[in-house]
């Protein structure tokens, strides 16, 4: 048996329940992993609230790190006793232990702690696909990154600096702007007191940025289009403020033949080979020191509702982990 966080109905943090669930043995292509730390992400909130509907009852959580206890037939890249971390479907990472598909479970280097592993997989591989698989960015390019003081954002700030990419950060307080700057952002904009499209135009000499990376959604989408250069790429990869309303494609034409995409990490890591390669790139960034994983909040698994409230209220910086 393993303590597991489940929901039996969609709603607020109060629907989160801790239940004892049987774990069992892994079948073909599966692995059993005992978690030492579990990651917290906005997608967990979307699933809990019903923005991303789930078949109920359902377990929550998309990333974790721990030790492999058993592997099923056909699993060659992991062995019992291996340290491992993952971001993967299906949900169920808020648990002491679980059985799950092995393809997206990755061997965790000894130089990376379990807490770092749990805090970095979904967020770090998201940054990897944003910078390497969504648009061909190169040294000298400029990007606008919203919510830059969060878990994904602080990795993105460091990643951009390590590759010679100018990152303009936005955040909701001066303190969060300072945090983004301390982690490699070239510029930071407090969007609560500044007109961020006007400031972006000033910072880029009127040209605009090559790409916008936006996990905020409804509150920032329209004005983000005004930050792009002609032929620039709008990457909407989350909806912390709510989903983006339907888009008139003619607006993209009028604003400079802009490009628009709504990617998801789970498309990029669907193939085992792609996932393992992306993870190795991320691990290399971390073990080299180019990217440091910032964990500013830790909650016991039993206090998962408090963790959700903190994330939803924008009271967190960096990453948050749950400790089983």
Short mmCIF file of C-alpha atoms in Angstrom, two decimals:
data_model
loop_
_atom_site.label_atom_id
_atom_site.label_comp_id
_atom_site.label_asym_id
_atom_site.label_seq_id
_atom_site.Cartn_x
_atom_site.Cartn_y
_atom_site.Cartn_z
CA UNK A 1 0.00 0.00 0.00
CA UNK A 2 1.10 3.57 -0.64
CA UNK A 3 -0.36 6.87 0.50
CA UNK A 4 -1.63 8.58 -2.65
CA UNK A 5 -3.33 11.93 -3.25
CA UNK A 6 -6.60 11.51 -5.14
CA UNK A 7 -9.63 13.55 -6.14
CA UNK A 8 -13.18 12.21 -6.33
CA UNK A 9 -14.61 15.42 -7.77
CA UNK A 10 -13.21 18.51 -9.49
CA UNK A 11 -12.94 21.69 -7.45
CA UNK A 12 -10.69 23.68 -5.15
CA UNK A 13 -7.82 22.42 -2.99
CA UNK A 14 -10.37 21.02 -0.53
CA UNK A 15 -11.11 18.11 -2.91
CA UNK A 16 -7.58 16.71 -2.46
CA UNK A 17 -7.64 13.57 -0.33
CA UNK A 18 -4.96 11.22 0.97
CA UNK A 19 -5.82 7.55 0.47
CA UNK A 20 -4.03 4.22 0.86
CA UNK A 21 -3.83 2.48 -2.50
CA UNK A 22 -2.35 -0.89 -3.49
CA UNK A 23 0.78 -0.62 -5.61
CA UNK A 24 1.39 -4.10 -7.01
CA UNK A 25 4.11 -5.36 -9.32
CA UNK A 26 5.12 -3.84 -12.67
CA UNK A 27 3.91 -5.49 -15.85
CA UNK A 28 5.65 -5.51 -19.25
CA UNK A 29 7.15 -2.09 -20.02
CA UNK A 30 6.45 -0.83 -16.49
CA UNK A 31 8.46 0.12 -13.43
CA UNK A 32 7.71 0.41 -9.72
CA UNK A 33 9.31 3.46 -8.14
CA UNK A 34 9.35 4.59 -4.50
CA UNK A 35 9.29 8.37 -4.37
CA UNK A 36 11.59 10.51 -2.26
CA UNK A 37 10.12 13.80 -3.56
CA UNK A 38 7.23 14.83 -5.82
CA UNK A 39 6.97 17.95 -7.98
CA UNK A 40 4.15 20.50 -8.02
CA UNK A 41 3.03 22.12 -11.29
CA UNK A 42 0.20 24.25 -12.64
CA UNK A 43 -1.04 21.32 -14.73
CA UNK A 44 -1.91 19.62 -11.42
CA UNK A 45 -4.19 22.55 -10.61
CA UNK A 46 -5.77 22.46 -14.07
CA UNK A 47 -6.53 18.76 -13.59
CA UNK A 48 -7.83 19.22 -10.05
CA UNK A 49 -10.10 22.14 -11.00
CA UNK A 50 -11.54 20.45 -14.10
CA UNK A 51 -10.00 22.84 -16.63
CA UNK A 52 -8.36 19.67 -17.90
CA UNK A 53 -11.14 17.14 -17.10
CA UNK A 54 -10.15 13.75 -15.75
CA UNK A 55 -11.97 10.48 -15.31
CA UNK A 56 -12.77 10.30 -11.60
CA UNK A 57 -11.66 9.20 -9.10
CA UNK A 58 -8.13 10.12 -10.15
CA UNK A 59 -4.64 10.40 -8.72
CA UNK A 60 -2.71 13.62 -9.31
CA UNK A 61 0.89 14.61 -9.93
CA UNK A 62 3.07 14.57 -13.05
CA UNK A 63 6.69 14.44 -11.82
CA UNK A 64 8.70 12.82 -9.05
CA UNK A 65 12.05 11.27 -8.18
CA UNK A 66 13.00 8.22 -6.18
CA UNK A 67 14.42 4.70 -6.34
CA UNK A 68 13.37 1.94 -8.74
CA UNK A 69 12.10 -1.08 -6.79
CA UNK A 70 11.19 -3.41 -9.65
CA UNK A 71 11.05 -3.45 -13.45
CA UNK A 72 8.77 -5.33 -15.78
CA UNK A 73 9.59 -7.41 -18.82
CA UNK A 74 11.18 -5.48 -21.66
CA UNK A 75 12.56 -2.60 -19.56
CA UNK A 76 16.27 -2.31 -20.36
CA UNK A 77 17.25 1.23 -19.34
CA UNK A 78 16.45 0.86 -15.63
CA UNK A 79 17.28 -1.69 -12.92
CA UNK A 80 16.14 -2.17 -9.33
CA UNK A 81 18.09 0.17 -7.07
CA UNK A 82 18.56 2.86 -9.73
CA UNK A 83 17.94 6.47 -8.81
CA UNK A 84 15.38 7.85 -11.26
CA UNK A 85 13.19 10.85 -12.03
CA UNK A 86 10.38 11.55 -14.47
CA UNK A 87 7.72 13.82 -15.85
CA UNK A 88 5.08 11.63 -17.44
CA UNK A 89 1.52 10.62 -18.04
CA UNK A 90 -0.63 9.25 -16.54
CA UNK A 91 -0.96 11.37 -13.38
CA UNK A 92 -0.20 9.70 -10.06
CA UNK A 93 3.09 11.17 -8.84
CA UNK A 94 1.63 12.50 -5.56
CA UNK A 95 2.29 9.17 -3.87
CA UNK A 96 4.75 7.26 -1.73
CA UNK A 97 5.16 4.70 -4.54
CA UNK A 98 3.55 3.75 -7.83
CA UNK A 99 3.68 1.45 -10.84
CA UNK A 100 3.90 3.33 -14.16
CA UNK A 101 5.12 3.11 -17.75
CA UNK A 102 8.92 3.03 -17.81
CA UNK A 103 9.54 4.86 -21.10
CA UNK A 104 9.58 8.35 -19.57
CA UNK A 105 11.37 7.36 -16.35
CA UNK A 106 14.99 8.50 -16.61
CA UNK A 107 18.13 7.44 -14.72
CA UNK A 108 19.03 10.30 -12.36
CA UNK A 109 22.71 11.27 -12.12
CA UNK A 110 24.27 10.93 -8.67
CA UNK A 111 25.11 14.65 -8.62
CA UNK A 112 21.43 15.63 -8.65
CA UNK A 113 19.37 15.23 -5.46
CA UNK A 114 15.95 13.62 -5.35
CA UNK A 115 14.36 16.97 -4.52
CA UNK A 116 16.09 18.60 -7.48
CA UNK A 117 15.04 15.70 -9.70
CA UNK A 118 11.41 16.05 -8.64
CA UNK A 119 11.52 19.81 -9.18
CA UNK A 120 13.23 19.83 -12.57
CA UNK A 121 11.85 17.18 -14.89
CA UNK A 122 8.58 18.71 -16.09
CA UNK A 123 9.86 22.27 -15.79
CA UNK A 124 13.32 21.65 -17.21
CA UNK A 125 12.22 19.55 -20.17
CA UNK A 126 9.60 22.21 -20.88
CA UNK A 127 12.41 24.76 -21.18
CA UNK A 128 14.36 22.30 -23.33
CA UNK A 129 11.56 21.97 -25.88
CA UNK A 130 10.83 25.71 -25.82
CA UNK A 131 14.42 26.62 -26.66
CA UNK A 132 15.44 23.64 -28.78
CA UNK A 133 12.39 22.03 -30.37
CA UNK A 134 9.70 24.71 -30.82
CA UNK A 135 11.59 27.53 -32.52
CA UNK A 136 15.21 27.46 -33.74
CA UNK A 137 16.68 29.98 -31.27
CA UNK A 138 20.36 30.85 -31.38
CA UNK A 139 22.83 33.09 -29.62
CA UNK A 140 21.88 36.73 -30.14
CA UNK A 141 18.13 36.09 -30.30
CA UNK A 142 15.75 37.77 -27.87
CA UNK A 143 12.78 36.20 -26.08
CA UNK A 144 10.09 37.54 -23.76
CA UNK A 145 9.34 35.12 -20.91
CA UNK A 146 6.30 35.62 -18.71
CA UNK A 147 6.14 34.43 -15.06
CA UNK A 148 9.92 34.34 -15.06
CA UNK A 149 10.30 33.96 -11.28
CA UNK A 150 8.46 30.62 -11.19
CA UNK A 151 9.91 27.15 -11.44
CA UNK A 152 9.96 27.06 -15.25
CA UNK A 153 10.95 30.72 -15.49
CA UNK A 154 14.05 30.55 -13.31
CA UNK A 155 15.31 27.58 -15.32
CA UNK A 156 14.58 29.50 -18.54
CA UNK A 157 16.50 32.57 -17.34
CA UNK A 158 19.60 30.48 -16.69
CA UNK A 159 19.18 28.40 -19.85
CA UNK A 160 18.95 31.50 -22.02
CA UNK A 161 22.06 33.03 -20.46
CA UNK A 162 24.01 29.80 -20.96
CA UNK A 163 23.25 29.92 -24.69
CA UNK A 164 23.75 33.63 -25.34
CA UNK A 165 20.03 34.34 -25.73
CA UNK A 166 18.71 37.63 -24.36
CA UNK A 167 15.75 36.93 -22.08
CA UNK A 168 13.37 39.71 -21.09
CA UNK A 169 11.50 38.58 -17.99
CA UNK A 170 8.12 39.64 -16.66
CA UNK A 171 6.85 39.11 -13.12
CA UNK A 172 4.25 40.57 -10.80
CA UNK A 173 6.44 42.15 -8.11
CA UNK A 174 9.75 43.99 -7.93
CA UNK A 175 11.09 41.17 -5.74
CA UNK A 176 10.25 38.57 -8.38
CA UNK A 177 11.82 40.75 -11.08
CA UNK A 178 15.02 40.94 -9.01
CA UNK A 179 14.97 37.14 -8.68
CA UNK A 180 14.73 36.71 -12.46
CA UNK A 181 17.62 39.13 -12.99
CA UNK A 182 19.73 37.27 -10.41
CA UNK A 183 19.21 34.07 -12.40
CA UNK A 184 20.28 35.39 -15.78
CA UNK A 185 17.48 37.49 -17.26
CA UNK A 186 18.90 40.43 -19.21
CA UNK A 187 15.95 42.69 -18.32
CA UNK A 188 12.90 42.39 -16.07
CA UNK A 189 9.50 44.09 -16.30
CA UNK A 190 7.01 44.38 -13.44
CA UNK A 191 3.84 43.99 -15.48
CA UNK A 192 1.64 45.33 -12.65
CA UNK A 193 3.15 48.82 -12.92
CA UNK A 194 4.69 48.90 -16.41
CA UNK A 195 3.26 48.65 -19.93
CA UNK A 196 5.23 45.58 -20.92
CA UNK A 197 4.72 45.84 -24.73
CA UNK A 198 5.98 49.44 -24.69
CA UNK A 199 8.96 48.48 -22.54
CA UNK A 200 9.80 45.55 -24.82
CA UNK A 201 9.75 47.86 -27.83
CA UNK A 202 12.12 50.23 -26.01
CA UNK A 203 14.47 47.41 -25.05
CA UNK A 204 14.60 46.05 -28.60
CA UNK A 205 14.92 49.39 -30.39
CA UNK A 206 11.41 49.03 -31.77
CA UNK A 207 12.10 45.68 -33.44
CA UNK A 208 10.32 43.32 -31.04
CA UNK A 209 11.39 39.92 -29.77
CA UNK A 210 11.96 36.75 -31.76
CA UNK A 211 9.68 34.69 -29.52
CA UNK A 212 7.29 35.09 -26.61
CA UNK A 213 7.05 32.20 -24.14
CA UNK A 214 3.80 32.55 -22.23
CA UNK A 215 2.39 30.24 -19.56
CA UNK A 216 0.07 32.90 -18.13
CA UNK A 217 -2.60 32.73 -20.82
CA UNK A 218 -5.64 35.00 -21.01
CA UNK A 219 -4.15 37.95 -19.09
CA UNK A 220 -1.07 38.34 -21.28
CA UNK A 221 -1.83 36.80 -24.68
CA UNK A 222 -3.14 39.79 -26.67
CA UNK A 223 -0.46 42.23 -25.50
CA UNK A 224 2.24 39.62 -26.05
CA UNK A 225 1.48 39.68 -29.77
CA UNK A 226 2.46 43.35 -29.77
CA UNK A 227 5.92 42.40 -28.47
CA UNK A 228 6.87 40.25 -31.47
CA UNK A 229 8.93 41.17 -34.48
CA UNK A 230 7.48 40.40 -37.93
CA UNK A 231 7.45 36.60 -38.42
CA UNK A 232 8.01 36.15 -34.68
CA UNK A 233 6.74 33.12 -32.76
CA UNK A 234 4.07 33.26 -30.06
CA UNK A 235 4.42 30.18 -27.83
CA UNK A 236 1.44 29.77 -25.51
CA UNK A 237 2.27 26.85 -23.22
CA UNK A 238 0.02 27.37 -20.20
CA UNK A 239 -3.02 29.19 -18.81
CA UNK A 240 -2.32 30.20 -15.22
CA UNK A 241 -4.71 33.18 -15.58
CA UNK A 242 -7.27 31.21 -17.58
CA UNK A 243 -7.42 29.79 -21.12
CA UNK A 244 -6.78 32.07 -24.09
CA UNK A 245 -10.05 33.00 -25.84
CA UNK A 246 -10.55 32.03 -29.50
CA UNK A 247 -8.04 33.80 -31.75
CA UNK A 248 -8.85 35.59 -35.00
CA UNK A 249 -6.05 34.39 -37.26
CA UNK A 250 -6.31 37.60 -39.24
CA UNK A 251 -4.76 39.38 -36.24
CA UNK A 252 -1.56 37.38 -36.78
CA UNK A 253 -1.42 38.61 -40.35
CA UNK A 254 -2.06 42.23 -39.43
CA UNK A 255 0.62 42.26 -36.75
CA UNK A 256 3.38 41.01 -39.03
CA UNK A 257 2.69 37.48 -40.28
CA UNK A 258 3.18 36.14 -36.77
CA UNK A 259 3.43 32.46 -35.93
CA UNK A 260 1.44 30.84 -33.11
CA UNK A 261 1.76 27.47 -31.40
CA UNK A 262 0.24 25.80 -28.34
CA UNK A 263 2.63 22.95 -27.50
CA UNK A 264 2.63 20.51 -24.62
CA UNK A 265 5.56 18.69 -23.07
CA UNK A 266 3.83 15.33 -23.32
CA UNK A 267 3.80 15.45 -27.12
CA UNK A 268 7.54 16.06 -27.14
CA UNK A 269 8.37 13.23 -24.73
CA UNK A 270 5.90 10.66 -26.11
CA UNK A 271 8.73 8.67 -27.74
CA UNK A 272 11.11 7.09 -25.22
CA UNK A 273 14.16 8.05 -27.27
CA UNK A 274 13.13 11.71 -27.39
CA UNK A 275 12.36 11.83 -23.69
CA UNK A 276 15.66 10.27 -22.66
CA UNK A 277 17.62 12.59 -24.98
CA UNK A 278 15.82 15.68 -23.65
CA UNK A 279 16.46 14.55 -20.08
CA UNK A 280 20.17 14.05 -20.76
CA UNK A 281 20.38 17.59 -22.15
CA UNK A 282 18.69 18.90 -19.01
CA UNK A 283 20.92 16.84 -16.70
CA UNK A 284 23.95 18.21 -18.53
CA UNK A 285 22.84 21.78 -17.90
CA UNK A 286 22.38 21.07 -14.20
CA UNK A 287 25.53 19.01 -13.57
CA UNK A 288 27.64 21.58 -15.42
CA UNK A 289 26.37 24.33 -13.13
CA UNK A 290 24.78 26.29 -15.98
CA UNK A 291 21.34 25.75 -14.43
CA UNK A 292 20.68 25.55 -10.69
CA UNK A 293 17.32 24.19 -9.55
CA UNK A 294 15.72 26.63 -7.13
CA UNK A 295 13.39 25.00 -4.59
CA UNK A 296 11.80 27.66 -2.41
CA UNK A 297 8.89 25.68 -0.92
CA UNK A 298 8.64 22.23 0.61
CA UNK A 299 5.43 20.67 1.94
CA UNK A 300 4.72 17.24 3.46
CA UNK A 301 2.56 15.16 1.12
CA UNK A 302 -0.27 15.41 3.66
CA UNK A 303 -0.27 19.21 3.23
CA UNK A 304 -0.81 19.09 -0.53
CA UNK A 305 -3.88 21.36 -0.30
CA UNK A 306 -1.77 24.11 1.26
CA UNK A 307 0.80 23.67 -1.51
CA UNK A 308 -1.91 24.09 -4.16
CA UNK A 309 -3.24 27.22 -2.45
CA UNK A 310 0.24 28.75 -2.37
CA UNK A 311 0.87 28.05 -6.06
CA UNK A 312 -2.55 29.33 -7.17
CA UNK A 313 -2.19 32.56 -5.20
CA UNK A 314 1.17 33.33 -6.84
CA UNK A 315 2.76 33.18 -3.38
CA UNK A 316 5.60 30.90 -4.55
CA UNK A 317 8.92 31.47 -6.26
CA UNK A 318 11.06 28.84 -7.91
CA UNK A 319 9.89 25.25 -7.55
CA UNK A 320 7.79 23.52 -4.90
CA UNK A 321 8.18 19.89 -3.84
CA UNK A 322 6.06 17.52 -1.78
CA UNK A 323 7.84 15.10 0.56
CA UNK A 324 6.10 11.70 1.01
#
